[in-house]
Coordinates of C-alpha atoms in Angstrom, one line a residue:
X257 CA 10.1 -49.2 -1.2
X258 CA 6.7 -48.7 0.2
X259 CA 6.1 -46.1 2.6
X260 CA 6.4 -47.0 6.3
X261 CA 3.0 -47.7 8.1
X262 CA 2.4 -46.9 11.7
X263 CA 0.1 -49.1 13.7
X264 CA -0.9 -47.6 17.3
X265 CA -1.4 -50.8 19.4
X266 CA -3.7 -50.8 22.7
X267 CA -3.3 -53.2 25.0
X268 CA -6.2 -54.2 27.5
X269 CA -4.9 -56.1 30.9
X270 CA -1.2 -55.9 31.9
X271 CA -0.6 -59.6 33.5
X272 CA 2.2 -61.8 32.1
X273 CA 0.3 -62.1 28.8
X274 CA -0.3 -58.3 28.6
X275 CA 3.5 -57.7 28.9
X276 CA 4.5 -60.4 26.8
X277 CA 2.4 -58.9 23.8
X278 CA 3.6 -55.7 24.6
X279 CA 7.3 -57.0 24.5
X280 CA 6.8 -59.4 20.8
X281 CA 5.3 -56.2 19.5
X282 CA 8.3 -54.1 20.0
X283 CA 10.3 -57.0 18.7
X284 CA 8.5 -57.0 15.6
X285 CA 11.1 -53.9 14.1
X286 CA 14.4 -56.4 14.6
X287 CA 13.0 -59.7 13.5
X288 CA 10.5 -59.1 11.2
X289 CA 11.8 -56.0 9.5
X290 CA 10.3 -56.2 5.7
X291 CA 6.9 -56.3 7.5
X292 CA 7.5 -52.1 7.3
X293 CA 5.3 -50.9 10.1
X294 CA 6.2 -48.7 13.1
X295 CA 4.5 -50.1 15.9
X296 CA 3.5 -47.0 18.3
X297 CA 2.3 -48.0 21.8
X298 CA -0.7 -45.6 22.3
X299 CA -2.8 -47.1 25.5
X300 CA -3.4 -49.8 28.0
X301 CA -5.9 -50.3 30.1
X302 CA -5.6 -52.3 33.5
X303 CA -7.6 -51.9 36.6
X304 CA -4.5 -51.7 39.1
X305 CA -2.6 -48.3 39.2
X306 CA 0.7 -50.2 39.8
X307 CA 0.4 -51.6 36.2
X308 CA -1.0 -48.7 34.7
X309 CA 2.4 -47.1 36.2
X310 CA 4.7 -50.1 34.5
X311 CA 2.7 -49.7 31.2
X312 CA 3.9 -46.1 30.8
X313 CA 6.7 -45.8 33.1
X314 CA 8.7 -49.1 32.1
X315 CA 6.8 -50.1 28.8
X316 CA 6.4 -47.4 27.1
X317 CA 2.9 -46.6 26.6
X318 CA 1.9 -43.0 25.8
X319 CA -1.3 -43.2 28.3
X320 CA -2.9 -46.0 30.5
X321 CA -6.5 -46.0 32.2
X322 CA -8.6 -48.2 34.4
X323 CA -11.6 -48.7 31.9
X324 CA -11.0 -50.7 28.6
X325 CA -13.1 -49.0 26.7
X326 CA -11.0 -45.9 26.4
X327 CA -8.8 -48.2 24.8
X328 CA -11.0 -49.8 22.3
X329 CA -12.7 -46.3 21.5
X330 CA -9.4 -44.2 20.9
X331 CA -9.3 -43.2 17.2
X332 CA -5.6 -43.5 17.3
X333 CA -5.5 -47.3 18.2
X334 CA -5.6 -49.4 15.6
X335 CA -5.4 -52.9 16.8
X336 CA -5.8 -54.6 19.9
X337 CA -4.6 -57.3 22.5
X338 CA -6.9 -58.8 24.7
X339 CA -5.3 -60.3 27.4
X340 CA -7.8 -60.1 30.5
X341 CA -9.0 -63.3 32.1
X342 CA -11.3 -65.3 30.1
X343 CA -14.6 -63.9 31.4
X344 CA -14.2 -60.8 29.9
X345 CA -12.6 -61.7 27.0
X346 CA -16.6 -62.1 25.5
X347 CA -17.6 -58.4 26.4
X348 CA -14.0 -57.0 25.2
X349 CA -13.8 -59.0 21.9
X350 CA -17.5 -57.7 21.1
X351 CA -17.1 -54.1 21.8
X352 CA -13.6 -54.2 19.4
X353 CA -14.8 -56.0 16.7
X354 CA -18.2 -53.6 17.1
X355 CA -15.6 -50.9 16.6
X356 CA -13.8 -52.6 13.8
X357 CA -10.4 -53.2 15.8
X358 CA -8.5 -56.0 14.8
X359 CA -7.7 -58.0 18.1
X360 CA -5.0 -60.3 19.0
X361 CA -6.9 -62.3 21.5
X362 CA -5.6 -65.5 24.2
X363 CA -7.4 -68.2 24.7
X364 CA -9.5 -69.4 26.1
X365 CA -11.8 -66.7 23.8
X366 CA -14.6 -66.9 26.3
X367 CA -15.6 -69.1 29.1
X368 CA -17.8 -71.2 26.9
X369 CA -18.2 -72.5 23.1
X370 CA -21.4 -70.2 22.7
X371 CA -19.3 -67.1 23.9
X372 CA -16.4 -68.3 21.5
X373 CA -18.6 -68.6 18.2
X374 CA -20.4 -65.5 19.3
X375 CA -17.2 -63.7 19.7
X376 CA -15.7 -65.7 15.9
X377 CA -19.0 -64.8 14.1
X378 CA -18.6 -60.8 15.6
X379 CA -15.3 -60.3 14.4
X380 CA -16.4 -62.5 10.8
X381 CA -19.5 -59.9 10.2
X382 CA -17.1 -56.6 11.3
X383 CA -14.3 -58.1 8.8
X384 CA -11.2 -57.4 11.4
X385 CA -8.4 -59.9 11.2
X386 CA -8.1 -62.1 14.4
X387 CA -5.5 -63.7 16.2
X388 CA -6.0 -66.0 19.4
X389 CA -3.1 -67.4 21.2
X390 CA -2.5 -70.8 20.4
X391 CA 1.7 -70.0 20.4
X392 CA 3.3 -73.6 20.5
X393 CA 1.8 -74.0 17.1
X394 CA 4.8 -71.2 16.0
X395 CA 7.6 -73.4 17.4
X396 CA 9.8 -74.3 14.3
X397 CA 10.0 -77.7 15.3
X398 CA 6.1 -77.8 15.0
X399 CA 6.3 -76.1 11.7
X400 CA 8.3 -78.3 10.8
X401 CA 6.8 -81.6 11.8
X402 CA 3.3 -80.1 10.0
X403 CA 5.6 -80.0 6.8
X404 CA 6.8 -83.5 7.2
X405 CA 3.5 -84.9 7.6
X406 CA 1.9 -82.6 5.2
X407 CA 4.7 -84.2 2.8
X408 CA 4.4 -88.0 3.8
X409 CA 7.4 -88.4 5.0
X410 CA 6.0 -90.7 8.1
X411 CA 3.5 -92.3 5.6
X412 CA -0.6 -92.7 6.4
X413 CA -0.9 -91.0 10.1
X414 CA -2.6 -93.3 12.3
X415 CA -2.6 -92.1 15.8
X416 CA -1.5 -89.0 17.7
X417 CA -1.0 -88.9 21.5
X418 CA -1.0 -85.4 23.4
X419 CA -0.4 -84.3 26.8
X420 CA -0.1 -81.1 28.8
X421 CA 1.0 -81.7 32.0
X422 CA 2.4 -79.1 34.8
X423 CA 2.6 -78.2 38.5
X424 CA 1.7 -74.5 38.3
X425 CA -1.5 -75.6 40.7
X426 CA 0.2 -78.3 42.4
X427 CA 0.0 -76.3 45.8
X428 CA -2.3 -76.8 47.3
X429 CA -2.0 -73.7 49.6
X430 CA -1.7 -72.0 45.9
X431 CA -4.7 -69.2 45.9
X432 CA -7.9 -69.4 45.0
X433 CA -7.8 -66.8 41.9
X434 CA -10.1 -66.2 39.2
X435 CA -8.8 -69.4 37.4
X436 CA -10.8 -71.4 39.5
X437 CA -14.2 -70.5 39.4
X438 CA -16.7 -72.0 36.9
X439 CA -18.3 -68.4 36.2
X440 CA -14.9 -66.5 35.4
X441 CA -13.1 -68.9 33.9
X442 CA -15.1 -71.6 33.0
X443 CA -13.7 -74.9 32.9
X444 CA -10.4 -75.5 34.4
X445 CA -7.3 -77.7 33.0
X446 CA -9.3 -78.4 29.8
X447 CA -9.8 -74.6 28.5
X448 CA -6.2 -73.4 30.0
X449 CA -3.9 -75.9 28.9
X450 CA -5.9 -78.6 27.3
X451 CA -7.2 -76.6 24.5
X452 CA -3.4 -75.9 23.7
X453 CA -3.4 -79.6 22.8
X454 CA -6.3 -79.5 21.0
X455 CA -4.9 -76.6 18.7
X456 CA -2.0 -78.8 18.1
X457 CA -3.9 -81.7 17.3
X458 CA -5.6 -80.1 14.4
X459 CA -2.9 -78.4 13.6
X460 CA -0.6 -80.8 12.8
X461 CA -3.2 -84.0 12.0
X462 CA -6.6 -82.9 11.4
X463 CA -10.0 -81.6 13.3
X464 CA -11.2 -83.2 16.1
X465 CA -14.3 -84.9 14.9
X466 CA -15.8 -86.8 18.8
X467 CA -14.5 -87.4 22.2
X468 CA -15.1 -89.5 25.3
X469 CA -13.2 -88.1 28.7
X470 CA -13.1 -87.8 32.5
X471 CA -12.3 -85.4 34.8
X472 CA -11.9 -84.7 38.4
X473 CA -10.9 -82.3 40.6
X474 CA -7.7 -83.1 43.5
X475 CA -7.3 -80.2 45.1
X476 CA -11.3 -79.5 46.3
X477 CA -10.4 -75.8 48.3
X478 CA -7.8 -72.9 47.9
X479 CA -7.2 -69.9 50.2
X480 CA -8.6 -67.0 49.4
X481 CA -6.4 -64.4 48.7
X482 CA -6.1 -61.1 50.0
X483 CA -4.0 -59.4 47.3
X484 CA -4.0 -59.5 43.9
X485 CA -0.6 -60.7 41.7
X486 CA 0.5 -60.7 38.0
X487 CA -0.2 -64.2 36.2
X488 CA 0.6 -67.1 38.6
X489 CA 2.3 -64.9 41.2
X490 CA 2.4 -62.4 43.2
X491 CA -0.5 -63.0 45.3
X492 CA -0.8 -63.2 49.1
X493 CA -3.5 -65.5 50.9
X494 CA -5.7 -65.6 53.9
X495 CA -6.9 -68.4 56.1
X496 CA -10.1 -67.9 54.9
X497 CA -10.6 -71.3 52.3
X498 CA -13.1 -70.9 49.3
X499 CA -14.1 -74.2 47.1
X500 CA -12.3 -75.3 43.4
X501 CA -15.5 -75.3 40.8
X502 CA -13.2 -76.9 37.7
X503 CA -11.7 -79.9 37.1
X504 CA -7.7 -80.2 37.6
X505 CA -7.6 -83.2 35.5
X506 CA -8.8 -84.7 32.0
X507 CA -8.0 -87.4 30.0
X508 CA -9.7 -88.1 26.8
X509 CA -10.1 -90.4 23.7
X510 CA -10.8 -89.1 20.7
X511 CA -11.3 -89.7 16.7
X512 CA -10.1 -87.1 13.8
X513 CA -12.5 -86.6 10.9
X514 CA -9.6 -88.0 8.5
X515 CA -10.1 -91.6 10.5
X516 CA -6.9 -91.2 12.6
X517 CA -8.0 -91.6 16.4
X518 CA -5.7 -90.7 19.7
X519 CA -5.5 -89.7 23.4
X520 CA -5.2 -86.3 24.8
X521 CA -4.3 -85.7 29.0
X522 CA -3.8 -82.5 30.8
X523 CA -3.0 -81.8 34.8
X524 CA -2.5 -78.6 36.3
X525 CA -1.6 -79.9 39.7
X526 CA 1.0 -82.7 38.4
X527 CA 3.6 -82.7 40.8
X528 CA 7.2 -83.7 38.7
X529 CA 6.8 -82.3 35.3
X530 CA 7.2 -78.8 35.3
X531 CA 5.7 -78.0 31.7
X532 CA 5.5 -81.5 30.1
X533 CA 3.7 -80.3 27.0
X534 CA 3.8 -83.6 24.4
X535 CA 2.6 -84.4 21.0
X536 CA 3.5 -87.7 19.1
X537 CA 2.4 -88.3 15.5
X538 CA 2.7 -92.1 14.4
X539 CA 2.1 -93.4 10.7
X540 CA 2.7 -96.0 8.5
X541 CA 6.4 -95.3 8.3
X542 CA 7.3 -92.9 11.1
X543 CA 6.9 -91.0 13.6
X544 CA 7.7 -87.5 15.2
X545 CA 7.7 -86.4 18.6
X546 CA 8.1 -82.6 20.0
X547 CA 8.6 -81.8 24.1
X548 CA 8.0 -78.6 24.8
X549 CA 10.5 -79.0 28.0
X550 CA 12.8 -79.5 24.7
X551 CA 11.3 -77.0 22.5
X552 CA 14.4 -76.9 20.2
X553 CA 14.1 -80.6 19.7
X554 CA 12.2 -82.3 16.9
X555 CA 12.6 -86.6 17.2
X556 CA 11.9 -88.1 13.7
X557 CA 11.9 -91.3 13.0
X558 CA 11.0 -92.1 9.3
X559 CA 11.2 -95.7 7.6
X560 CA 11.2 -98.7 9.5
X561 CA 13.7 -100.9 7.7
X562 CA 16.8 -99.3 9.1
X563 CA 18.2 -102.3 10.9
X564 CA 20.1 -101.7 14.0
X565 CA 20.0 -97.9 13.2
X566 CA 16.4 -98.2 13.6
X567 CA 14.6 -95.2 16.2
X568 CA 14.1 -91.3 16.4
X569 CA 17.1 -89.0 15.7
X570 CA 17.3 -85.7 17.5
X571 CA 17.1 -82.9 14.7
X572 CA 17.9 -79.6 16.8
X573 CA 16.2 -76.6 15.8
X574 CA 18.6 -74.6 13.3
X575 CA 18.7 -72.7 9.9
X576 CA 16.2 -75.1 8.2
X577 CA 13.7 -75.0 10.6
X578 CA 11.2 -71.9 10.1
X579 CA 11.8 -68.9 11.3
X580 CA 14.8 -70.2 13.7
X581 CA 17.1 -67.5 12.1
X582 CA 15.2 -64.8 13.1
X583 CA 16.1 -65.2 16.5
X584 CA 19.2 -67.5 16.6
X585 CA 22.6 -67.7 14.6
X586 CA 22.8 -71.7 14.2
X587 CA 21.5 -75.2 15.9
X588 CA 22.4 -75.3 19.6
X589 CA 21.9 -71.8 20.7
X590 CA 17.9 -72.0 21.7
X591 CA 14.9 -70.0 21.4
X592 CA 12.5 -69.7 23.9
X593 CA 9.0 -69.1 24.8
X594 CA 8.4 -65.3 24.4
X595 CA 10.0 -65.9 20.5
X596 CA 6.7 -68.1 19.8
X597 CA 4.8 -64.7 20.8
X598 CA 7.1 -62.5 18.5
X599 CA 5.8 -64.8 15.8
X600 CA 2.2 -64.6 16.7
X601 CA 2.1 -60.9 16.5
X602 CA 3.7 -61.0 13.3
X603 CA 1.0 -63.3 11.9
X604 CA -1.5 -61.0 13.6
X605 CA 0.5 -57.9 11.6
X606 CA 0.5 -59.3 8.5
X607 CA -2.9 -60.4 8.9
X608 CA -3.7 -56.3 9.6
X609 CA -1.6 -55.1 6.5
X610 CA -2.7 -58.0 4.0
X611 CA -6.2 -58.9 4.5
X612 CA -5.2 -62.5 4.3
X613 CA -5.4 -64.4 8.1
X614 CA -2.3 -65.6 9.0
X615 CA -2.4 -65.6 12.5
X616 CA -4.8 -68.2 14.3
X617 CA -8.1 -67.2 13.8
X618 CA -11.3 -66.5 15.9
X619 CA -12.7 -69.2 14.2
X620 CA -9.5 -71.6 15.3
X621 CA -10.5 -70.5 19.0
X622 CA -14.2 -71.1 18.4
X623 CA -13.3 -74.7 17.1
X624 CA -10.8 -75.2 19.7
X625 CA -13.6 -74.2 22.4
X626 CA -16.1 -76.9 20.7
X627 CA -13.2 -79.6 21.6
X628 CA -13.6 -78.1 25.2
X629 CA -17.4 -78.0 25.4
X630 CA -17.6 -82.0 23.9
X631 CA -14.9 -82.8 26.4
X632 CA -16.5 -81.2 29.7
X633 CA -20.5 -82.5 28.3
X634 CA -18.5 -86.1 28.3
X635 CA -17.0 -86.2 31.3
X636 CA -20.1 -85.1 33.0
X637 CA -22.7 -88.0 31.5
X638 CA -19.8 -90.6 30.2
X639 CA -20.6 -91.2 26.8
X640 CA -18.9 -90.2 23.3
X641 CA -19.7 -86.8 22.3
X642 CA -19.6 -85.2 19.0
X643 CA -17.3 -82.1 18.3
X644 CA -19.8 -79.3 16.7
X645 CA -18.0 -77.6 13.6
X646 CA -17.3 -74.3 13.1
X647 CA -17.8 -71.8 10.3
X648 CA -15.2 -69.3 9.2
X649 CA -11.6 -69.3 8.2
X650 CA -9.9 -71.8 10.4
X651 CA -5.8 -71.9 9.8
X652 CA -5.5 -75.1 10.6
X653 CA -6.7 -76.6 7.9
X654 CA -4.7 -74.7 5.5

């Protein structure tokens, strides 16, 4: 047996995202066990001394600072998660790829395409491995639904419908954080959860070749708040009210390079669905249809001739879906979202130790972030819009 390698991980910004990578790394020694690396958690940088406390004092980390370049520059970190909000993911993803730090990065990779193929084409020339957060794509339901159509199963594909819709802005008295402003986060719905739908799109069917979509904004002011929280919560607000520069809503037609055509809707302000995240897949003779809200759940129908037996069947999530047994005995006892992470930073791992990208790639996030550019360029003038193409090693089209 190979001798054991040790990776020291540093992890820059210690919201929801920050800990959850921290957490699917330390997961990685039970569930992915022949991968044969000790993960060490060196550093982590956040700008709040209450997290830099929880990164050493509850997490685990050896040291934690307030400036992200300490992280990035430590000799004894060899990889990195990037899990600040998306305006700095552009100047953090440059300086580790200039230091030639592998980085596990979320998406959206920058707050425009430009900052995404600038960030794809850094990490490219510096020869790191990459991964970018696209998670639902590691469901095994997913994986398994790629196979199926990958195999025929559900004939010719014709048409895919997607939607992402939630509440987690539905409040209007919600505040007015960073994920609102056009400078620090760019657009709104259609980078945070619609590009999620993109990713699957392609994923599963094929790259996004032209759009036409609208968007609007239903919630035109927030309160400003006067402290800062972790994620979506955690914050405390003002009367002070400061004005919503993305859109809350987008709905969008769209046509596939391979000829198949479809819709794609996302809402951050929904009121109903909690975390509606759809994707159907119809073909000549099938279909398949995944709920996130039912992760676990794949519905397949395949043929069409099956008289009064004719419709989807559930298939729950079990032994001969992939990678269910890492985390679960047997169908019926469910997985959950933070497993999809554990998955992603294995990909990102193996990506490290091999050579070979695994994980989703910069160049998936630059692509993704062309989807978004097309989208937010349509919905401003009204007309189709072309989806630029990428260069680099995109996964999806594995």
């Amino acid at each position: 047996m190979k001798e054991k390698k040790t990776l020291g991980v540093g992890v820059i910004s210690l919201g929801w995202m920050g800990r959850l990578h921290t957490r699917s790394y330390r997961a990685l020694a039970e569930k992915f066990p022949e991968l044969n690396v000790d993960i060490r958690l060196v550093a982590c940088a956040d700008i709040l001394e209450e997290n830099q406390k929880w990164a050493t004092e509850v997490l685990g980390f050896e040291r934690a600072t307030a400036d992200y370049h300490e992280v990035i520059e430590d000799p004894q970190v060899d990889v990195v998660s990037i899990c600040a909000p998306n305006y700095l993911h552009h100047e953090i993803a440059l300086a580790a790829a200039q230091a030639g730090k592998p980085f596990w990065i979320e998406k959206p990779m920058g707050v425009s395409a430009q900052q995404s193929k600038e960030i794809a084409q850094a990490a490219a020339k510096a020869g790191v491995a990459t991964s970018v957060g696209f998670n639902y794509r590691h469901t095994p339901a997913i994986e398994l639904a790629r196979k199926l159509i990958r195999d025929g199963k559900i004939g010719r594909v014709t048409n895919v419908r997607c939607w992402l819709i939630a509440d987690y802005a539905s409040a209007p008295e919600g505040p007015l954080t960073w994920r609102y402003s056009r400078e620090r986060a760019g657009a709104g719905v259609v980078g945070d959860l619609m590009s999620h739908g993109a990713d699957l799109v392609q994923y599963l069917v094929g790259r996004i070749a032209s759009v036409s979509a609208l968007t609007d904004t239903f919630i035109k002011e927030r309160p400003i708040p006067t402290k800062m929280g972790v994620g979506h919560g955690g914050y405390e607000v003002g009367d002070e009210m400061g004005p919503v520069q993305n859109e809350d809503y987008v709905a969008i037609m769209m046509r596939l390079d391979n000829g198949v055509v479809g819709t794609l809707e996302s809402s951050r302000v929904a009121v109903g669905p909690r975390a509606e995240y759809v994707i159907e897949v119809y073909g000549t003779d099938g279909s398949l249809r995944w709920n996130f809200e039912h992760l676990n759940d794949l519905q397949v129908c395949i043929g069409k001739d099956n008289g009064f037996q004719q419709g989807y069947v559930r298939a729950m999530a079990g032994g001969d879906f992939p990678e269910f047994l890492r985390f679960q005995p047997g169908a019926g006892t469910s997985m959950g979202f933070d497993d999809m992470k554990v998955v992603e930073a294995k990909q990102f791992i193996e990506s490290v130790l091999t050579g070979e990208q695994v994980a989703p790639s910069a160049a998936d996030g630059w692509s993704a972030a062309e989807v978004d550019e097309a989208t937010v360029a349509s919905a401003a003038d009204g007309q189709w819009h072309d989806v630029a193409r990428v260069e680099g090693a995109t996964t999806f089209d594995k």
